[in-house]
JSON list of C-alpha atoms and ligand atoms in Angstrom, two decimals:
[
{"chain": "A", "resi": 4, "resn": "UNK", "atom": "CA", "xyz": [7.43, -20.22, -11.69]},
{"chain": "A", "resi": 5, "resn": "UNK", "atom": "CA", "xyz": [6.25, -18.22, -8.97]},
{"chain": "A", "resi": 6, "resn": "UNK", "atom": "CA", "xyz": [3.23, -19.69, -6.93]},
{"chain": "A", "resi": 7, "resn": "UNK", "atom": "CA", "xyz": [1.87, -16.53, -4.96]},
{"chain": "A", "resi": 8, "resn": "UNK", "atom": "CA", "xyz": [1.38, -12.76, -5.55]},
{"chain": "A", "resi": 9, "resn": "UNK", "atom": "CA", "xyz": [1.56, -10.59, -2.55]},
{"chain": "A", "resi": 10, "resn": "UNK", "atom": "CA", "xyz": [-0.11, -7.09, -3.24]},
{"chain": "A", "resi": 11, "resn": "UNK", "atom": "CA", "xyz": [0.11, -3.84, -1.76]},
{"chain": "A", "resi": 12, "resn": "UNK", "atom": "CA", "xyz": [-3.28, -2.24, -1.57]},
{"chain": "A", "resi": 13, "resn": "UNK", "atom": "CA", "xyz": [-3.15, 1.57, -1.61]},
{"chain": "A", "resi": 14, "resn": "UNK", "atom": "CA", "xyz": [-1.88, 2.78, -4.98]},
{"chain": "A", "resi": 15, "resn": "UNK", "atom": "CA", "xyz": [-1.61, -0.69, -6.44]},
{"chain": "A", "resi": 16, "resn": "UNK", "atom": "CA", "xyz": [-5.05, -2.25, -6.20]},
{"chain": "A", "resi": 17, "resn": "UNK", "atom": "CA", "xyz": [-7.17, 0.91, -5.51]},
{"chain": "A", "resi": 18, "resn": "UNK", "atom": "CA", "xyz": [-6.91, 4.48, -6.13]},
{"chain": "A", "resi": 19, "resn": "UNK", "atom": "CA", "xyz": [-6.95, 5.29, -2.39]},
{"chain": "A", "resi": 20, "resn": "UNK", "atom": "CA", "xyz": [-3.48, 6.83, -1.92]},
{"chain": "A", "resi": 21, "resn": "UNK", "atom": "CA", "xyz": [-5.07, 10.31, -2.66]},
{"chain": "A", "resi": 22, "resn": "UNK", "atom": "CA", "xyz": [-7.62, 9.90, 0.25]},
{"chain": "A", "resi": 23, "resn": "UNK", "atom": "CA", "xyz": [-4.88, 9.16, 2.85]},
{"chain": "A", "resi": 24, "resn": "UNK", "atom": "CA", "xyz": [-2.75, 12.39, 1.78]},
{"chain": "A", "resi": 25, "resn": "UNK", "atom": "CA", "xyz": [-5.76, 14.51, 1.49]},
{"chain": "A", "resi": 26, "resn": "UNK", "atom": "CA", "xyz": [-6.80, 13.49, 5.01]},
{"chain": "A", "resi": 27, "resn": "UNK", "atom": "CA", "xyz": [-3.39, 14.38, 6.40]},
{"chain": "A", "resi": 28, "resn": "UNK", "atom": "CA", "xyz": [-3.51, 17.68, 4.73]},
{"chain": "A", "resi": 29, "resn": "UNK", "atom": "CA", "xyz": [-6.94, 18.67, 6.22]},
{"chain": "A", "resi": 30, "resn": "UNK", "atom": "CA", "xyz": [-5.84, 17.54, 9.63]},
{"chain": "A", "resi": 31, "resn": "UNK", "atom": "CA", "xyz": [-2.70, 19.57, 9.38]},
{"chain": "A", "resi": 32, "resn": "UNK", "atom": "CA", "xyz": [-4.49, 22.70, 8.19]},
{"chain": "A", "resi": 33, "resn": "UNK", "atom": "CA", "xyz": [-7.07, 22.31, 11.12]},
{"chain": "A", "resi": 34, "resn": "UNK", "atom": "CA", "xyz": [-4.73, 21.93, 13.93]},
{"chain": "A", "resi": 35, "resn": "UNK", "atom": "CA", "xyz": [-1.52, 23.65, 12.88]},
{"chain": "A", "resi": 36, "resn": "UNK", "atom": "CA", "xyz": [-2.67, 25.95, 9.94]},
{"chain": "A", "resi": 37, "resn": "UNK", "atom": "CA", "xyz": [0.16, 24.53, 7.84]},
{"chain": "A", "resi": 38, "resn": "UNK", "atom": "CA", "xyz": [0.28, 23.18, 4.18]},
{"chain": "A", "resi": 39, "resn": "UNK", "atom": "CA", "xyz": [1.99, 20.04, 3.18]},
{"chain": "A", "resi": 40, "resn": "UNK", "atom": "CA", "xyz": [3.98, 20.09, 0.04]},
{"chain": "A", "resi": 41, "resn": "UNK", "atom": "CA", "xyz": [3.31, 17.48, -2.75]},
{"chain": "A", "resi": 42, "resn": "UNK", "atom": "CA", "xyz": [6.76, 15.86, -2.21]},
{"chain": "A", "resi": 43, "resn": "UNK", "atom": "CA", "xyz": [5.91, 14.72, 1.28]},
{"chain": "A", "resi": 44, "resn": "UNK", "atom": "CA", "xyz": [3.25, 12.31, -0.01]},
{"chain": "A", "resi": 45, "resn": "UNK", "atom": "CA", "xyz": [5.91, 9.76, -1.29]},
{"chain": "A", "resi": 46, "resn": "UNK", "atom": "CA", "xyz": [7.38, 9.56, 2.23]},
{"chain": "A", "resi": 47, "resn": "UNK", "atom": "CA", "xyz": [4.01, 8.85, 3.93]},
{"chain": "A", "resi": 48, "resn": "UNK", "atom": "CA", "xyz": [3.31, 6.02, 1.08]},
{"chain": "A", "resi": 49, "resn": "UNK", "atom": "CA", "xyz": [3.49, 2.41, 2.32]},
{"chain": "A", "resi": 50, "resn": "UNK", "atom": "CA", "xyz": [4.39, 3.34, 5.89]},
{"chain": "A", "resi": 51, "resn": "UNK", "atom": "CA", "xyz": [2.06, 2.70, 8.80]},
{"chain": "A", "resi": 52, "resn": "UNK", "atom": "CA", "xyz": [-0.49, 5.50, 9.97]},
{"chain": "A", "resi": 53, "resn": "UNK", "atom": "CA", "xyz": [1.70, 6.26, 12.85]},
{"chain": "A", "resi": 54, "resn": "UNK", "atom": "CA", "xyz": [4.85, 6.39, 10.86]},
{"chain": "A", "resi": 55, "resn": "UNK", "atom": "CA", "xyz": [3.15, 8.81, 8.33]},
{"chain": "A", "resi": 56, "resn": "UNK", "atom": "CA", "xyz": [2.22, 11.05, 10.96]},
{"chain": "A", "resi": 57, "resn": "UNK", "atom": "CA", "xyz": [5.89, 11.11, 12.32]},
{"chain": "A", "resi": 58, "resn": "UNK", "atom": "CA", "xyz": [6.94, 12.12, 8.93]},
{"chain": "A", "resi": 59, "resn": "UNK", "atom": "CA", "xyz": [4.46, 14.81, 8.72]},
{"chain": "A", "resi": 60, "resn": "UNK", "atom": "CA", "xyz": [5.31, 16.18, 12.18]},
{"chain": "A", "resi": 61, "resn": "UNK", "atom": "CA", "xyz": [9.01, 16.07, 11.50]},
{"chain": "A", "resi": 62, "resn": "UNK", "atom": "CA", "xyz": [8.42, 17.97, 8.35]},
{"chain": "A", "resi": 63, "resn": "UNK", "atom": "CA", "xyz": [6.73, 20.69, 10.32]},
{"chain": "A", "resi": 64, "resn": "UNK", "atom": "CA", "xyz": [9.36, 20.51, 13.02]},
{"chain": "A", "resi": 65, "resn": "UNK", "atom": "CA", "xyz": [6.44, 19.91, 15.67]},
{"chain": "A", "resi": 66, "resn": "UNK", "atom": "CA", "xyz": [6.45, 17.59, 18.55]},
{"chain": "A", "resi": 67, "resn": "UNK", "atom": "CA", "xyz": [3.18, 16.68, 20.37]},
{"chain": "A", "resi": 68, "resn": "UNK", "atom": "CA", "xyz": [2.66, 14.78, 23.54]},
{"chain": "A", "resi": 69, "resn": "UNK", "atom": "CA", "xyz": [1.70, 10.93, 22.98]},
{"chain": "A", "resi": 70, "resn": "UNK", "atom": "CA", "xyz": [-1.91, 11.44, 23.80]},
{"chain": "A", "resi": 71, "resn": "UNK", "atom": "CA", "xyz": [-2.35, 14.26, 21.22]},
{"chain": "A", "resi": 72, "resn": "UNK", "atom": "CA", "xyz": [-0.35, 12.13, 18.59]},
{"chain": "A", "resi": 73, "resn": "UNK", "atom": "CA", "xyz": [-2.98, 9.14, 19.07]},
{"chain": "A", "resi": 74, "resn": "UNK", "atom": "CA", "xyz": [-5.73, 11.62, 18.76]},
{"chain": "A", "resi": 75, "resn": "UNK", "atom": "CA", "xyz": [-4.38, 12.98, 15.56]},
{"chain": "A", "resi": 76, "resn": "UNK", "atom": "CA", "xyz": [-3.81, 9.39, 13.98]},
{"chain": "A", "resi": 77, "resn": "UNK", "atom": "CA", "xyz": [-7.44, 8.44, 15.06]},
{"chain": "A", "resi": 78, "resn": "UNK", "atom": "CA", "xyz": [-8.95, 11.88, 13.61]},
{"chain": "A", "resi": 79, "resn": "UNK", "atom": "CA", "xyz": [-7.22, 11.35, 10.43]},
{"chain": "A", "resi": 80, "resn": "UNK", "atom": "CA", "xyz": [-8.36, 7.60, 10.30]},
{"chain": "A", "resi": 81, "resn": "UNK", "atom": "CA", "xyz": [-12.09, 8.86, 10.88]},
{"chain": "A", "resi": 82, "resn": "UNK", "atom": "CA", "xyz": [-11.81, 11.29, 8.19]},
{"chain": "A", "resi": 83, "resn": "UNK", "atom": "CA", "xyz": [-10.14, 8.76, 5.88]},
{"chain": "A", "resi": 84, "resn": "UNK", "atom": "CA", "xyz": [-12.83, 6.13, 6.35]},
{"chain": "A", "resi": 85, "resn": "UNK", "atom": "CA", "xyz": [-15.63, 8.82, 5.73]},
{"chain": "A", "resi": 86, "resn": "UNK", "atom": "CA", "xyz": [-13.82, 9.70, 2.58]},
{"chain": "A", "resi": 87, "resn": "UNK", "atom": "CA", "xyz": [-13.89, 5.90, 1.67]},
{"chain": "A", "resi": 88, "resn": "UNK", "atom": "CA", "xyz": [-17.75, 6.02, 1.49]},
{"chain": "A", "resi": 89, "resn": "UNK", "atom": "CA", "xyz": [-17.60, 6.89, -2.28]},
{"chain": "A", "resi": 90, "resn": "UNK", "atom": "CA", "xyz": [-15.40, 3.75, -2.84]},
{"chain": "A", "resi": 91, "resn": "UNK", "atom": "CA", "xyz": [-16.82, 1.15, -5.55]},
{"chain": "A", "resi": 92, "resn": "UNK", "atom": "CA", "xyz": [-15.22, -1.21, -7.88]},
{"chain": "A", "resi": 93, "resn": "UNK", "atom": "CA", "xyz": [-14.80, 1.89, -10.12]},
{"chain": "A", "resi": 94, "resn": "UNK", "atom": "CA", "xyz": [-11.70, 2.63, -7.75]},
{"chain": "A", "resi": 95, "resn": "UNK", "atom": "CA", "xyz": [-9.88, -0.43, -8.78]},
{"chain": "A", "resi": 96, "resn": "UNK", "atom": "CA", "xyz": [-6.86, 0.83, -10.64]},
{"chain": "A", "resi": 97, "resn": "UNK", "atom": "CA", "xyz": [-6.62, 0.26, -14.49]},
{"chain": "A", "resi": 98, "resn": "UNK", "atom": "CA", "xyz": [-5.41, -3.27, -15.40]},
{"chain": "A", "resi": 99, "resn": "UNK", "atom": "CA", "xyz": [-5.72, -4.58, -11.95]},
{"chain": "A", "resi": 100, "resn": "UNK", "atom": "CA", "xyz": [-8.98, -6.57, -12.43]},
{"chain": "A", "resi": 101, "resn": "UNK", "atom": "CA", "xyz": [-7.57, -8.27, -15.43]},
{"chain": "A", "resi": 102, "resn": "UNK", "atom": "CA", "xyz": [-4.15, -9.01, -13.89]},
{"chain": "A", "resi": 103, "resn": "UNK", "atom": "CA", "xyz": [-5.87, -10.63, -10.67]},
{"chain": "A", "resi": 104, "resn": "UNK", "atom": "CA", "xyz": [-8.05, -12.80, -13.11]},
{"chain": "A", "resi": 105, "resn": "UNK", "atom": "CA", "xyz": [-5.05, -13.92, -15.19]},
{"chain": "A", "resi": 106, "resn": "UNK", "atom": "CA", "xyz": [-3.27, -14.80, -11.98]},
{"chain": "A", "resi": 107, "resn": "UNK", "atom": "CA", "xyz": [-6.37, -16.67, -10.80]},
{"chain": "A", "resi": 108, "resn": "UNK", "atom": "CA", "xyz": [-6.55, -18.62, -14.16]},
{"chain": "A", "resi": 109, "resn": "UNK", "atom": "CA", "xyz": [-2.80, -19.59, -13.80]},
{"chain": "A", "resi": 110, "resn": "UNK", "atom": "CA", "xyz": [-3.43, -21.11, -10.30]},
{"chain": "A", "resi": 111, "resn": "UNK", "atom": "CA", "xyz": [-1.44, -18.46, -8.48]},
{"chain": "A", "resi": 112, "resn": "UNK", "atom": "CA", "xyz": [-2.51, -17.62, -4.89]},
{"chain": "A", "resi": 113, "resn": "UNK", "atom": "CA", "xyz": [-3.25, -14.13, -3.97]},
{"chain": "A", "resi": 114, "resn": "UNK", "atom": "CA", "xyz": [-2.47, -12.35, -0.44]},
{"chain": "A", "resi": 115, "resn": "UNK", "atom": "CA", "xyz": [-2.68, -8.71, 0.75]},
{"chain": "A", "resi": 116, "resn": "UNK", "atom": "CA", "xyz": [0.35, -7.33, 2.29]},
{"chain": "A", "resi": 117, "resn": "UNK", "atom": "CA", "xyz": [-0.75, -3.91, 2.86]},
{"chain": "A", "resi": 118, "resn": "UNK", "atom": "CA", "xyz": [0.29, -1.66, 5.98]},
{"chain": "A", "resi": 119, "resn": "UNK", "atom": "CA", "xyz": [-3.34, -0.53, 6.16]},
{"chain": "A", "resi": 120, "resn": "UNK", "atom": "CA", "xyz": [-5.63, -1.67, 8.81]},
{"chain": "A", "resi": 121, "resn": "UNK", "atom": "CA", "xyz": [-8.44, -0.66, 6.85]},
{"chain": "A", "resi": 122, "resn": "UNK", "atom": "CA", "xyz": [-7.58, -3.38, 4.06]},
{"chain": "A", "resi": 123, "resn": "UNK", "atom": "CA", "xyz": [-10.37, -5.74, 4.68]},
{"chain": "A", "resi": 124, "resn": "UNK", "atom": "CA", "xyz": [-13.11, -3.01, 4.49]},
{"chain": "A", "resi": 125, "resn": "UNK", "atom": "CA", "xyz": [-11.48, -1.56, 1.15]},
{"chain": "A", "resi": 126, "resn": "UNK", "atom": "CA", "xyz": [-11.31, -4.87, -0.67]},
{"chain": "A", "resi": 127, "resn": "UNK", "atom": "CA", "xyz": [-15.01, -5.56, 0.46]},
{"chain": "A", "resi": 128, "resn": "UNK", "atom": "CA", "xyz": [-16.07, -2.29, -1.03]},
{"chain": "A", "resi": 129, "resn": "UNK", "atom": "CA", "xyz": [-14.08, -2.93, -4.24]},
{"chain": "A", "resi": 130, "resn": "UNK", "atom": "CA", "xyz": [-15.78, -6.51, -4.50]},
{"chain": "A", "resi": 131, "resn": "UNK", "atom": "CA", "xyz": [-12.35, -8.12, -4.44]},
{"chain": "A", "resi": 132, "resn": "UNK", "atom": "CA", "xyz": [-12.62, -9.78, -0.89]},
{"chain": "A", "resi": 133, "resn": "UNK", "atom": "CA", "xyz": [-13.15, -13.11, -2.43]},
{"chain": "A", "resi": 134, "resn": "UNK", "atom": "CA", "xyz": [-10.25, -12.88, -4.75]},
{"chain": "A", "resi": 135, "resn": "UNK", "atom": "CA", "xyz": [-7.70, -13.07, -1.95]},
{"chain": "A", "resi": 136, "resn": "UNK", "atom": "CA", "xyz": [-6.44, -16.24, -0.23]},
{"chain": "A", "resi": 137, "resn": "UNK", "atom": "CA", "xyz": [-4.90, -14.60, 2.74]},
{"chain": "A", "resi": 138, "resn": "UNK", "atom": "CA", "xyz": [-4.77, -11.02, 4.29]},
{"chain": "A", "resi": 139, "resn": "UNK", "atom": "CA", "xyz": [-1.72, -10.42, 6.35]},
{"chain": "A", "resi": 140, "resn": "UNK", "atom": "CA", "xyz": [-2.70, -8.37, 9.60]},
{"chain": "A", "resi": 141, "resn": "UNK", "atom": "CA", "xyz": [-0.29, -5.16, 9.86]},
{"chain": "A", "resi": 142, "resn": "UNK", "atom": "CA", "xyz": [-1.28, -5.19, 13.69]},
{"chain": "A", "resi": 143, "resn": "UNK", "atom": "CA", "xyz": [0.37, -8.33, 13.96]},
{"chain": "A", "resi": 144, "resn": "UNK", "atom": "CA", "xyz": [3.62, -7.67, 12.49]},
{"chain": "A", "resi": 145, "resn": "UNK", "atom": "CA", "xyz": [6.47, -6.52, 14.60]},
{"chain": "A", "resi": 146, "resn": "UNK", "atom": "CA", "xyz": [8.00, -3.92, 12.05]},
{"chain": "A", "resi": 147, "resn": "UNK", "atom": "CA", "xyz": [6.19, -1.96, 9.14]},
{"chain": "A", "resi": 148, "resn": "UNK", "atom": "CA", "xyz": [7.59, -1.40, 5.73]},
{"chain": "A", "resi": 149, "resn": "UNK", "atom": "CA", "xyz": [10.43, -0.86, 4.71]},
{"chain": "A", "resi": 150, "resn": "UNK", "atom": "CA", "xyz": [10.88, -3.93, 7.12]},
{"chain": "A", "resi": 151, "resn": "UNK", "atom": "CA", "xyz": [9.96, -7.22, 5.28]},
{"chain": "A", "resi": 152, "resn": "UNK", "atom": "CA", "xyz": [7.55, -8.52, 7.95]},
{"chain": "A", "resi": 153, "resn": "UNK", "atom": "CA", "xyz": [4.27, -7.76, 6.25]},
{"chain": "A", "resi": 154, "resn": "UNK", "atom": "CA", "xyz": [5.33, -9.76, 2.93]},
{"chain": "A", "resi": 155, "resn": "UNK", "atom": "CA", "xyz": [6.67, -12.64, 4.97]},
{"chain": "A", "resi": 156, "resn": "UNK", "atom": "CA", "xyz": [3.53, -12.90, 6.83]},
{"chain": "A", "resi": 157, "resn": "UNK", "atom": "CA", "xyz": [1.57, -12.44, 3.60]},
{"chain": "A", "resi": 158, "resn": "UNK", "atom": "CA", "xyz": [3.62, -15.30, 2.01]},
{"chain": "A", "resi": 159, "resn": "UNK", "atom": "CA", "xyz": [3.00, -17.61, 5.11]},
{"chain": "A", "resi": 160, "resn": "UNK", "atom": "CA", "xyz": [-0.75, -16.92, 4.99]},
{"chain": "A", "resi": 161, "resn": "UNK", "atom": "CA", "xyz": [-0.38, -18.71, 1.45]},
{"chain": "A", "resi": 162, "resn": "UNK", "atom": "CA", "xyz": [1.61, -21.54, 2.95]},
{"chain": "A", "resi": 163, "resn": "UNK", "atom": "CA", "xyz": [4.60, -20.36, 0.43]},
{"chain": "A", "resi": 164, "resn": "UNK", "atom": "CA", "xyz": [8.15, -19.28, 1.01]},
{"chain": "A", "resi": 165, "resn": "UNK", "atom": "CA", "xyz": [8.68, -15.54, 0.04]},
{"chain": "A", "resi": 166, "resn": "UNK", "atom": "CA", "xyz": [11.10, -16.77, -2.58]},
{"chain": "A", "resi": 167, "resn": "UNK", "atom": "CA", "xyz": [7.99, -18.54, -4.34]},
{"chain": "A", "resi": 168, "resn": "UNK", "atom": "CA", "xyz": [6.30, -15.22, -4.60]},
{"chain": "A", "resi": 169, "resn": "UNK", "atom": "CA", "xyz": [6.12, -12.06, -6.37]},
{"chain": "A", "resi": 170, "resn": "UNK", "atom": "CA", "xyz": [5.38, -8.71, -4.51]},
{"chain": "A", "resi": 171, "resn": "UNK", "atom": "CA", "xyz": [3.46, -5.74, -6.08]},
{"chain": "A", "resi": 172, "resn": "UNK", "atom": "CA", "xyz": [4.38, -2.28, -4.89]},
{"chain": "A", "resi": 173, "resn": "UNK", "atom": "CA", "xyz": [3.88, 1.51, -5.63]},
{"chain": "A", "resi": 174, "resn": "UNK", "atom": "CA", "xyz": [6.03, 2.80, -2.83]},
{"chain": "A", "resi": 175, "resn": "UNK", "atom": "CA", "xyz": [9.71, 3.13, -2.01]},
{"chain": "A", "resi": 176, "resn": "UNK", "atom": "CA", "xyz": [9.42, 1.63, 1.37]},
{"chain": "A", "resi": 177, "resn": "UNK", "atom": "CA", "xyz": [7.32, -1.35, 0.01]},
{"chain": "A", "resi": 178, "resn": "UNK", "atom": "CA", "xyz": [9.79, -2.06, -2.74]},
{"chain": "A", "resi": 179, "resn": "UNK", "atom": "CA", "xyz": [12.58, -2.26, -0.11]},
{"chain": "A", "resi": 180, "resn": "UNK", "atom": "CA", "xyz": [10.23, -4.34, 2.03]},
{"chain": "A", "resi": 181, "resn": "UNK", "atom": "CA", "xyz": [9.78, -7.02, -0.74]},
{"chain": "A", "resi": 182, "resn": "UNK", "atom": "CA", "xyz": [13.41, -7.04, -1.53]},
{"chain": "A", "resi": 183, "resn": "UNK", "atom": "CA", "xyz": [14.22, -7.60, 2.09]},
{"chain": "A", "resi": 184, "resn": "UNK", "atom": "CA", "xyz": [11.63, -10.63, 2.28]},
{"chain": "A", "resi": 185, "resn": "UNK", "atom": "CA", "xyz": [13.04, -12.54, -0.50]},
{"chain": "A", "resi": 186, "resn": "UNK", "atom": "CA", "xyz": [10.13, -12.17, -2.75]},
{"chain": "A", "resi": 187, "resn": "UNK", "atom": "CA", "xyz": [10.59, -11.01, -6.21]},
{"chain": "A", "resi": 188, "resn": "UNK", "atom": "CA", "xyz": [9.58, -7.19, -6.31]},
{"chain": "A", "resi": 189, "resn": "UNK", "atom": "CA", "xyz": [7.42, -5.88, -9.13]},
{"chain": "A", "resi": 190, "resn": "UNK", "atom": "CA", "xyz": [6.97, -2.09, -8.94]},
{"chain": "A", "resi": 191, "resn": "UNK", "atom": "CA", "xyz": [4.11, 0.22, -10.53]},
{"chain": "A", "resi": 192, "resn": "UNK", "atom": "CA", "xyz": [5.39, 3.86, -10.82]},
{"chain": "A", "resi": 193, "resn": "UNK", "atom": "CA", "xyz": [8.30, 6.11, -11.57]},
{"chain": "A", "resi": 194, "resn": "UNK", "atom": "CA", "xyz": [12.02, 5.89, -11.50]},
{"chain": "A", "resi": 195, "resn": "UNK", "atom": "CA", "xyz": [12.22, 6.25, -7.59]},
{"chain": "A", "resi": 196, "resn": "UNK", "atom": "CA", "xyz": [11.07, 2.56, -7.57]},
{"chain": "A", "resi": 197, "resn": "UNK", "atom": "CA", "xyz": [14.21, 1.47, -9.62]},
{"chain": "A", "resi": 198, "resn": "UNK", "atom": "CA", "xyz": [15.29, -0.71, -6.76]},
{"chain": "A", "resi": 199, "resn": "UNK", "atom": "CA", "xyz": [12.70, -3.26, -7.88]},
{"chain": "A", "resi": 200, "resn": "UNK", "atom": "CA", "xyz": [13.55, -6.28, -9.76]},
{"chain": "A", "resi": 201, "resn": "UNK", "atom": "CA", "xyz": [11.10, -5.39, -12.51]},
{"chain": "A", "resi": 202, "resn": "UNK", "atom": "CA", "xyz": [9.12, -1.95, -13.04]},
{"chain": "A", "resi": 203, "resn": "UNK", "atom": "CA", "xyz": [6.03, -0.87, -15.02]},
{"chain": "A", "resi": 204, "resn": "UNK", "atom": "CA", "xyz": [5.11, 2.59, -15.35]},
{"chain": "A", "resi": 205, "resn": "UNK", "atom": "CA", "xyz": [1.55, 2.11, -14.25]},
{"chain": "A", "resi": 206, "resn": "UNK", "atom": "CA", "xyz": [-0.92, -0.58, -13.08]},
{"chain": "A", "resi": 207, "resn": "UNK", "atom": "CA", "xyz": [-2.19, -0.81, -16.74]},
{"chain": "A", "resi": 208, "resn": "UNK", "atom": "CA", "xyz": [1.16, -1.86, -18.08]},
{"chain": "A", "resi": 209, "resn": "UNK", "atom": "CA", "xyz": [1.49, -5.05, -15.54]},
{"chain": "A", "resi": 210, "resn": "UNK", "atom": "CA", "xyz": [2.27, -7.87, -17.80]},
{"chain": "A", "resi": 211, "resn": "UNK", "atom": "CA", "xyz": [1.89, -11.41, -16.41]},
{"chain": "A", "resi": 212, "resn": "UNK", "atom": "CA", "xyz": [4.19, -12.95, -19.35]},
{"chain": "A", "resi": 213, "resn": "UNK", "atom": "CA", "xyz": [6.82, -10.31, -18.72]},
{"chain": "A", "resi": 214, "resn": "UNK", "atom": "CA", "xyz": [6.91, -10.89, -14.84]},
{"chain": "A", "resi": 215, "resn": "UNK", "atom": "CA", "xyz": [6.86, -14.86, -15.67]},
{"chain": "A", "resi": 216, "resn": "UNK", "atom": "CA", "xyz": [9.93, -14.23, -17.96]},
{"chain": "A", "resi": 217, "resn": "UNK", "atom": "CA", "xyz": [11.75, -12.11, -15.65]},
{"chain": "A", "resi": 218, "resn": "UNK", "atom": "CA", "xyz": [11.19, -14.29, -12.50]},
{"chain": "A", "resi": 219, "resn": "UNK", "atom": "CA", "xyz": [12.34, -17.29, -14.30]},
{"chain": "A", "resi": 220, "resn": "UNK", "atom": "CA", "xyz": [15.56, -15.78, -15.78]},
{"chain": "B", "resi": 304, "resn": "BG6", "atom": "C1", "xyz": [-0.68, 2.19, 3.43]},
{"chain": "B", "resi": 304, "resn": "BG6", "atom": "C2", "xyz": [-0.48, 3.85, 2.76]},
{"chain": "B", "resi": 304, "resn": "BG6", "atom": "O1", "xyz": [-1.25, 1.37, 2.19]},
{"chain": "B", "resi": 304, "resn": "BG6", "atom": "O2", "xyz": [-1.29, 2.22, 4.59]},
{"chain": "B", "resi": 304, "resn": "BG6", "atom": "C3", "xyz": [-0.12, 4.45, 3.79]},
{"chain": "B", "resi": 304, "resn": "BG6", "atom": "O3", "xyz": [0.21, 3.67, 1.71]},
{"chain": "B", "resi": 304, "resn": "BG6", "atom": "C4", "xyz": [-0.80, 4.38, 5.23]},
{"chain": "B", "resi": 304, "resn": "BG6", "atom": "O4", "xyz": [-0.13, 5.97, 3.42]},
{"chain": "B", "resi": 304, "resn": "BG6", "atom": "C5", "xyz": [-1.11, 3.26, 5.56]},
{"chain": "B", "resi": 304, "resn": "BG6", "atom": "O5", "xyz": [-0.28, 5.28, 6.18]},
{"chain": "B", "resi": 304, "resn": "BG6", "atom": "C6", "xyz": [-1.64, 2.89, 6.99]},
{"chain": "B", "resi": 304, "resn": "BG6", "atom": "O6", "xyz": [-3.10, 2.85, 6.54]},
{"chain": "B", "resi": 304, "resn": "BG6", "atom": "P1", "xyz": [-4.25, 2.90, 7.51]},
{"chain": "B", "resi": 304, "resn": "BG6", "atom": "O7", "xyz": [-5.54, 2.76, 6.65]},
{"chain": "B", "resi": 304, "resn": "BG6", "atom": "O8", "xyz": [-4.20, 1.80, 8.55]},
{"chain": "B", "resi": 304, "resn": "BG6", "atom": "O9", "xyz": [-4.24, 4.25, 8.24]},
{"chain": "B", "resi": 305, "resn": "MG", "atom": "MG1", "xyz": [0.86, 1.65, -1.79]}
]
């Protein structure tokens, strides 16, 4: 039986992925008068703010000096934080509040394993800060997703080995990171996440008994 659950945040716990990409779209429109295609969103999911910006600039075939790069990343974050003003517990994705409650009732420890440096503020706004026993700090890990570091750090924060934990993700890079960490990957989303050990179509479908059965078999 698993003893810990390591959660991604954006797109798993909260409906915030849309705010990230909207902020990037506005920034790119303002500075480069360009539009980003919907398909690019998946490549910016799960990866750090800086890696997201690299993906976007590569797509546009634009290179900028490092000072401008930092300024763009900072401006995106300011716009993103402003957009988060509207965030309330209503933005918790379907099924997640119940899933968290079930995990707690079963005595399973919860950790956040998000690439986002805004994780603590978001959990606070969602009213979920107290539900988490540990929050891994993405600023303190050597490599971002798809590297396993943040999931390893999250397990460590719970005093557990990754092998004793499940990881829950909605991004391709995130599932790869869980698998590399040794934790058991549970994905929420489409077929692009079929490298997960177990996949549900959406957060509303997350099923504790199915996860337990799959983990134990
Ligand atoms: C991840 C998102 O959770 O956090 C990415 O999926 C984002 O899209 C990353 O780039 C970093 O977030 P932040 O809040 O630190 O800019
Ligand atoms: Mg995510």
